[in-house]
XYZ file of C-alpha atoms in Angstrom:
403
model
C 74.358 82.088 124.995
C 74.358 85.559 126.162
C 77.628 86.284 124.545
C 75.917 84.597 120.941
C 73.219 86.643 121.102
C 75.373 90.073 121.531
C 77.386 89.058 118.751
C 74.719 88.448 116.202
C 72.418 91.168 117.569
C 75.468 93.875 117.080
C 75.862 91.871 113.579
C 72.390 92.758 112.582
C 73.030 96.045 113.022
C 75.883 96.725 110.724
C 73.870 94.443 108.120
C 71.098 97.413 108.373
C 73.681 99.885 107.748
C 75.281 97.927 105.071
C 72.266 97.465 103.487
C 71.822 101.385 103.618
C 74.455 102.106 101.640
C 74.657 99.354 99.174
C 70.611 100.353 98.248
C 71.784 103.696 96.744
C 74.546 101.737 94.448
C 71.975 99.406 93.165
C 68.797 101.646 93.049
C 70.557 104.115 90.684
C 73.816 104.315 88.075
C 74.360 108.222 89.502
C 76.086 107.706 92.756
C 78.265 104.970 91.126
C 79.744 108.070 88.928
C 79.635 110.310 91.887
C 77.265 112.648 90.544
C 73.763 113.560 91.980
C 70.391 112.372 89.618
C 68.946 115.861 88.511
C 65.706 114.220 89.373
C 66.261 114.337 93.055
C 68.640 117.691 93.791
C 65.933 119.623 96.026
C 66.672 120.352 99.365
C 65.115 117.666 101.300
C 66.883 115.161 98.545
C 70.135 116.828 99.624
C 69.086 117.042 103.277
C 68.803 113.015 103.459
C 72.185 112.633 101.400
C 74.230 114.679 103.916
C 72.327 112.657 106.892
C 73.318 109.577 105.297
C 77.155 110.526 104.362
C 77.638 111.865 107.909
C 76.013 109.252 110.146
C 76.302 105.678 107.694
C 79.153 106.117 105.307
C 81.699 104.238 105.774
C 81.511 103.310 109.455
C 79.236 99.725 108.995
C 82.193 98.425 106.686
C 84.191 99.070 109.654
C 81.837 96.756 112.017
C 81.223 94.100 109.696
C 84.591 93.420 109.293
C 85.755 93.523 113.130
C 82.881 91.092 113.738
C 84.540 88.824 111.095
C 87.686 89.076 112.573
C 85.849 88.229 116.283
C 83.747 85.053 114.466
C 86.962 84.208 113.443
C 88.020 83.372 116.888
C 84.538 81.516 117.522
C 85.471 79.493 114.478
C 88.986 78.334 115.805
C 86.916 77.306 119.411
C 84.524 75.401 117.139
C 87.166 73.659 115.192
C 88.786 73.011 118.785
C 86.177 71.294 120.176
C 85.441 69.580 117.542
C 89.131 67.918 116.880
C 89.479 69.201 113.652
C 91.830 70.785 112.255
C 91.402 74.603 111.847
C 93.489 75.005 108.493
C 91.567 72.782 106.269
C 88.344 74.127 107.392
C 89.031 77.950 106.953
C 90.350 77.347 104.017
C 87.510 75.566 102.349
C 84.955 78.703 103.951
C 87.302 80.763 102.197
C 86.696 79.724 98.674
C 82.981 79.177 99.872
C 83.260 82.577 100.471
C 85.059 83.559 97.170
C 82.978 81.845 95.042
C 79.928 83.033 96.394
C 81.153 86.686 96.067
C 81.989 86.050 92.481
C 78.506 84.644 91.756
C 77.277 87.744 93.598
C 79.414 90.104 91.805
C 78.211 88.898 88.657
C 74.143 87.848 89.032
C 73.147 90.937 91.412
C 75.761 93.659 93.049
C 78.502 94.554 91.208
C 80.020 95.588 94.606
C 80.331 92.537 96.683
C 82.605 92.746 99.327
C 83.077 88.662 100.123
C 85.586 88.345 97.451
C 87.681 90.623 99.149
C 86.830 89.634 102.753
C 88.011 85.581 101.111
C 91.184 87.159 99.981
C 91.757 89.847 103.038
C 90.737 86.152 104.840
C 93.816 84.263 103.683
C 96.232 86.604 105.330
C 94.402 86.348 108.597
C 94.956 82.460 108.728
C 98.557 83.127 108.114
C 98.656 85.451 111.424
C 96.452 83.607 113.544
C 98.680 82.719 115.923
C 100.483 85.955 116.553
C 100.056 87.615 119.931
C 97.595 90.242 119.973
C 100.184 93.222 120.551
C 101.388 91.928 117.107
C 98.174 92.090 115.827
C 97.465 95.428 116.498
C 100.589 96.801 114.933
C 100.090 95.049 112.170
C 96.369 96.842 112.068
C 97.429 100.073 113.027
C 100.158 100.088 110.278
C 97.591 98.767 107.783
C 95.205 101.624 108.570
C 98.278 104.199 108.319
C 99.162 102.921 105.053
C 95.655 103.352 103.381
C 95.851 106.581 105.453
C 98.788 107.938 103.993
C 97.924 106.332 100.583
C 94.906 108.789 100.564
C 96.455 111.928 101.478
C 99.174 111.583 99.185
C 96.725 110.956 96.375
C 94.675 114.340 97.372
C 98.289 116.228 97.697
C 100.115 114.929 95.073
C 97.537 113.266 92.343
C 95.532 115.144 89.752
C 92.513 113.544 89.579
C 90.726 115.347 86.743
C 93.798 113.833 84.834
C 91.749 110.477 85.004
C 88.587 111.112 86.421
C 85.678 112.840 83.466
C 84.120 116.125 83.736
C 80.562 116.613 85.199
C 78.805 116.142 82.064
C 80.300 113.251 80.946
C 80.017 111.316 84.517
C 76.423 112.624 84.342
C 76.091 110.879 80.898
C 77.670 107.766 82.287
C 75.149 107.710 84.940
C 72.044 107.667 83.139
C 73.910 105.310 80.802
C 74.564 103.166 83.707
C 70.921 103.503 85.442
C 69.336 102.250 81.590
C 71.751 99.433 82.103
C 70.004 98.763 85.121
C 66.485 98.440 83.207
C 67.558 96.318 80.673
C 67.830 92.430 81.719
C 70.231 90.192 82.708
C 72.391 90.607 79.758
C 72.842 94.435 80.397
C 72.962 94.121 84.367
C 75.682 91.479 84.281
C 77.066 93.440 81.934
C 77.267 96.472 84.022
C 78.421 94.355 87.070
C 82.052 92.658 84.785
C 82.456 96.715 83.567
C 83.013 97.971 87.046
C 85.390 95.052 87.596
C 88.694 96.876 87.545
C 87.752 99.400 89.672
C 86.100 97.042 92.023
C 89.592 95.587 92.075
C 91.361 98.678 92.014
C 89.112 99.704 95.500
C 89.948 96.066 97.033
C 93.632 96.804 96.789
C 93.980 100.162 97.643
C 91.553 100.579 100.265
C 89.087 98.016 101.106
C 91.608 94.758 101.475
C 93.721 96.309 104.035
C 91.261 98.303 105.780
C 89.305 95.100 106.572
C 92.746 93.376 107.532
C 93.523 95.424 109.814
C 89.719 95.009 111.334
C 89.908 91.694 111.336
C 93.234 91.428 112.944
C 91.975 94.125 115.937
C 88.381 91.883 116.282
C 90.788 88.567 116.711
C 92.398 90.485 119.221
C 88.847 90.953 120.843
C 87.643 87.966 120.351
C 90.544 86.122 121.897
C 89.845 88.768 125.179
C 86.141 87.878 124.539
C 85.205 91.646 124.830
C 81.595 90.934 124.161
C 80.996 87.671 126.127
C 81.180 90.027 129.455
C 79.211 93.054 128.410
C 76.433 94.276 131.265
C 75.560 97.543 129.649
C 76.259 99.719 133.118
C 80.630 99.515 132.275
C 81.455 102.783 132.698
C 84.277 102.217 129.402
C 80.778 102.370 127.410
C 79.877 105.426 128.191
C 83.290 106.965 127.721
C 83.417 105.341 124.475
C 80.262 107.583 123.136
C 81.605 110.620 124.896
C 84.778 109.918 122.399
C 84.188 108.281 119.703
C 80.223 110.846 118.684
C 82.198 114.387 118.511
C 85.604 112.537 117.160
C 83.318 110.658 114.519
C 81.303 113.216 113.992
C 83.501 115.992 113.345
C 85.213 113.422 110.634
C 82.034 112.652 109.302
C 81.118 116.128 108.621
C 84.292 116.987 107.140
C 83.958 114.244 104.928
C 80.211 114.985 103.196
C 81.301 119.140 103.494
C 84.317 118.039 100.824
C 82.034 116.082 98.828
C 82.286 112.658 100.208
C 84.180 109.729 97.839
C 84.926 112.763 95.388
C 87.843 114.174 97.547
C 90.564 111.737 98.833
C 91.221 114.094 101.442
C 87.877 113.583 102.818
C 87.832 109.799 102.230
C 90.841 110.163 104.491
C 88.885 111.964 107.187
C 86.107 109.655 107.368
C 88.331 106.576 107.208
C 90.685 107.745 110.248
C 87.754 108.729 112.426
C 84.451 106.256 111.412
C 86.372 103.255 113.673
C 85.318 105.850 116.690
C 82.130 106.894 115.288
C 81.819 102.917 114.961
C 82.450 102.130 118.279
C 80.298 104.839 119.510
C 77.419 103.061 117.676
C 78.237 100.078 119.222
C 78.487 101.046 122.825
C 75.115 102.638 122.875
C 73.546 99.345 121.104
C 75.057 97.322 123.848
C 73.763 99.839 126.754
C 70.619 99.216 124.886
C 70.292 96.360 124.275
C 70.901 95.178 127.938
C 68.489 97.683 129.604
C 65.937 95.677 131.020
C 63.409 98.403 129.134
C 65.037 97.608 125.693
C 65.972 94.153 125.582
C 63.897 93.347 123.064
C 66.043 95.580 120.362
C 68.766 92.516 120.560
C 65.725 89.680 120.253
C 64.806 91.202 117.096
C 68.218 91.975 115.899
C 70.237 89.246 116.809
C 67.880 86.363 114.454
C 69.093 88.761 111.863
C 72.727 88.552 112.355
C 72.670 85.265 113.329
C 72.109 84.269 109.464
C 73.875 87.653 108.388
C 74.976 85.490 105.218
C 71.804 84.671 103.576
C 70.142 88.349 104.286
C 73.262 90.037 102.863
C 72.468 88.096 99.606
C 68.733 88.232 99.604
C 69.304 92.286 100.296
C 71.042 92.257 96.793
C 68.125 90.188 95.774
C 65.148 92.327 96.587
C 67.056 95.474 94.943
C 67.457 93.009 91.729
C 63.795 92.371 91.692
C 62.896 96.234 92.462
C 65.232 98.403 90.682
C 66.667 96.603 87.829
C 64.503 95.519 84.604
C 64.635 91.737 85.355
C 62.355 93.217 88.218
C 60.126 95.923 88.598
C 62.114 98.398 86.437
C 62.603 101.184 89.626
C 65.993 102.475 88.769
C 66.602 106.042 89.264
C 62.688 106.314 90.930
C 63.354 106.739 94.587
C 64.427 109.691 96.014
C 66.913 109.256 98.773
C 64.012 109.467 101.013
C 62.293 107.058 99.570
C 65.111 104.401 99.392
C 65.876 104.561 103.320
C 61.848 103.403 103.389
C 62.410 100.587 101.427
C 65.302 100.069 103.399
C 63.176 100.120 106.383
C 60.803 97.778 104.972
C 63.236 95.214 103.422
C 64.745 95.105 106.998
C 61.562 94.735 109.009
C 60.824 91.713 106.475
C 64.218 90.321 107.092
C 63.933 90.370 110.919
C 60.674 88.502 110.909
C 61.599 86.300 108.852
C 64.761 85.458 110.029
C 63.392 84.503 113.336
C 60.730 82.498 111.816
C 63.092 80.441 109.889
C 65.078 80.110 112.886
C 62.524 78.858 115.197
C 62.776 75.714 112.842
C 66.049 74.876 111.540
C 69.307 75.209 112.947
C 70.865 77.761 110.499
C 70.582 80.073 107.324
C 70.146 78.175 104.198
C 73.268 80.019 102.452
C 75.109 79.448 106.422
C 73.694 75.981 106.216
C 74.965 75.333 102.677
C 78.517 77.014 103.217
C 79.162 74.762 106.902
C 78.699 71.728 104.540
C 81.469 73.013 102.508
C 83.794 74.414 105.303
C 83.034 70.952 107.208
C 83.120 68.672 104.601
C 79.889 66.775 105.820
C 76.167 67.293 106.040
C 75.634 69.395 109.301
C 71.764 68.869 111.140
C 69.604 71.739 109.599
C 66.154 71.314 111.616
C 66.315 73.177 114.751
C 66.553 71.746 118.182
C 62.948 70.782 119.791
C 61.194 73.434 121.621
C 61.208 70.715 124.897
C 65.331 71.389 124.796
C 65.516 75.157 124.186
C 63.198 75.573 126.927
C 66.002 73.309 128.882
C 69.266 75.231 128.963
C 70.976 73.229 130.848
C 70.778 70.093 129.174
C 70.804 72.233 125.325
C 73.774 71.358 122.747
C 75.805 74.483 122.384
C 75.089 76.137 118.997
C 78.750 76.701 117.040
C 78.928 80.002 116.189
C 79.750 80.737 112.277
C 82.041 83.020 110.425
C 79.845 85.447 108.338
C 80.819 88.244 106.511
């Protein structure tokens, strides 16, 4: 159980800093067009910006999609002991997985990332079975390609060829943020319009970087990395001494060059946030199993654990805030303000995840897409409080593939 719990606790972490980015996307049509909102340039505005481009940029994308690759191992185990047989099943999550995206691409975040996990998804069943020094060559040439891809766009591309001037992408911003007010006509609107480059971004950069993550979590998974974690491993603390001034120093270059605005920045932030990542995660794990701090993976892990259904119901609340089906809040928050309602809309989550999960079994979207993958009606009420209390006599919970 311990090894569950580490999983879905480290899980709920990169769904906070998911969440963190994906809030400034939907709260606002400016950093869409990669300007700043002349409503919010003072310093402190700027100030929380940089923070957020040096130390959350870029590097939960990166964890989400190694813990995919690692549930994918749980899931073959799962199909394992159940006798069934693995193909079928992944590849009915996978269009579970696609067609939620697509729903959620259209009714509430024009920048779902589930499509592309389904598709990225599809190429990890087909190398399932090679051995994990495969697998990591495969990943590392993945992540050199979308490396060199980068660089050779910043050296050799001229992006105000395609790109528009400051005053027109400031135009298209506040064009885009009064889509945002309008209702569901204009949002969905907004959401099929940044289509292509949605696609564009899948192909170029976000499909194989999240291959490659996936294929290097297998790879852990299959080692079971996390199932033996103490939090004293001395590896951990070399990992932070790495991966914070490695990360960092990446980080820094990439908001100092202006962030997504300059490839050659994109490129330093994409070859150095795995470390940063890592970093991030060794010091949750030392953390989390500190006898002093334990309770930081109790009240993360509930979160993770139904990572599925929060994911959406993040996209949700920023629907029902921002946009004019909602409240009508677009383009209101200053960046400070946003990481509050962040803060909130997290808190809530946590609570409520672990209520929900103190009576049924599973997320209600997790609950809904195991029917699919399954193909029958799994138990949704949760265990009796007699049996958790009894370990040894407890069913085993399966552990799911979430995004």
């Amino acid at each position: 159980m311990k090894r569950v719990l580490d999983v879905d606790a480290v899980r709920g972490f990169a769904l906070l800093g998911i969440f963190a980015v994906n809030v400034t996307f939907m709260a606002s049509g400016y950093p869409g067009n990669l300007v700043t909102d002349p409503d919010f340039d003072s310093g402190l505005d700027n100030v929380v910006r940089a923070l957020s481009s040096v130390f959350i940029d870029m590097k939960f994308y990166v964890l989400f999609s190694f813990l995919f690759g690692y549930s994918f191992t749980l899931q073959m185990e799962s199909a394992s002991r159940a006798g069934a047989a693995f193909s079928g099943r992944m590849l009915r999550r996978i269009l579970g997985l696609f067609v939620l995206g697509a729903l959620h691409t259209v009714f509430l975040n024009g920048g779902d990332v589930l499509t592309t996990y389904a598709v990225a998804c599809l190429f990890l069943l087909l190398l399932r079975n090679v051995r994990d020094r495969t697998a990591i060559r495969i990943a590392v040439g993945l992540y050199a390609l979308v490396l060199f891809s980068l660089v050779a766009s910043a050296l050799f591309v001229d992006r105000s060829a395609f790109l528009p001037g400051e005053a027109e992408a400031l135009a298209n911003a506040e064009h885009a943020t009064q889509a945002l007010l309008g209702g569901w006509g204009s949002n969905i609107g907004e959401h099929l319009d940044g289509l292509p480059l949605l696609v564009i971004q899948a192909v170029s950069l976000q499909g194989p970087t999240a291959l490659g993550l996936f294929l290097l979590g297998m790879v852990a998974g299959r080692r079971q990395w996390l199932a033996r974690v103490t939090g004293s491993e001395p590896v951990l603390r070399r990992i932070q001494w790495i991966g914070f001034p490695v990360g960092l120093i990446g980080s820094i270059i990439y908001t100092a060059s202006g962030g997504n605005g300059n490839s050659l920045g994109v490129a330093a932030s994409v070859a150095t946030a795995p470390v940063l990542t890592a970093a991030y995660v060794a010091t949750l794990l030392r953390i989390m199993h500190n006898p002093r701090t334990t309770a930081v993976r109790a009240a993360l892990a509930p979160a993770g654990r139904m990572a599925l259904t929060n994911y959406l119901s993040q996209s949700a609340a920023c629907l029902l805030v921002f946009s004019g089906i909602g409240l009508g809040y677009a383009g209101a928050f200053s960046p400070l303000a946003l990481f509050a309602f962040v803060a909130a809309v997290f808190t809530a989550q946590l609570v409520l995840s672990a209520l929900w999960l103190g009576r049924f079994r599973y997320g209600p979207v997790e609950w809904a897409l195991r029917w699919f993958t399954n193909a029958r009606r799994p138990a949704f009420v949760a265990p009796s409080r007699r049996h958790e209390d009894a370990p040894e006599t407890a069913p085993v919970r399966e552990p799911e593939l979430r995004p």
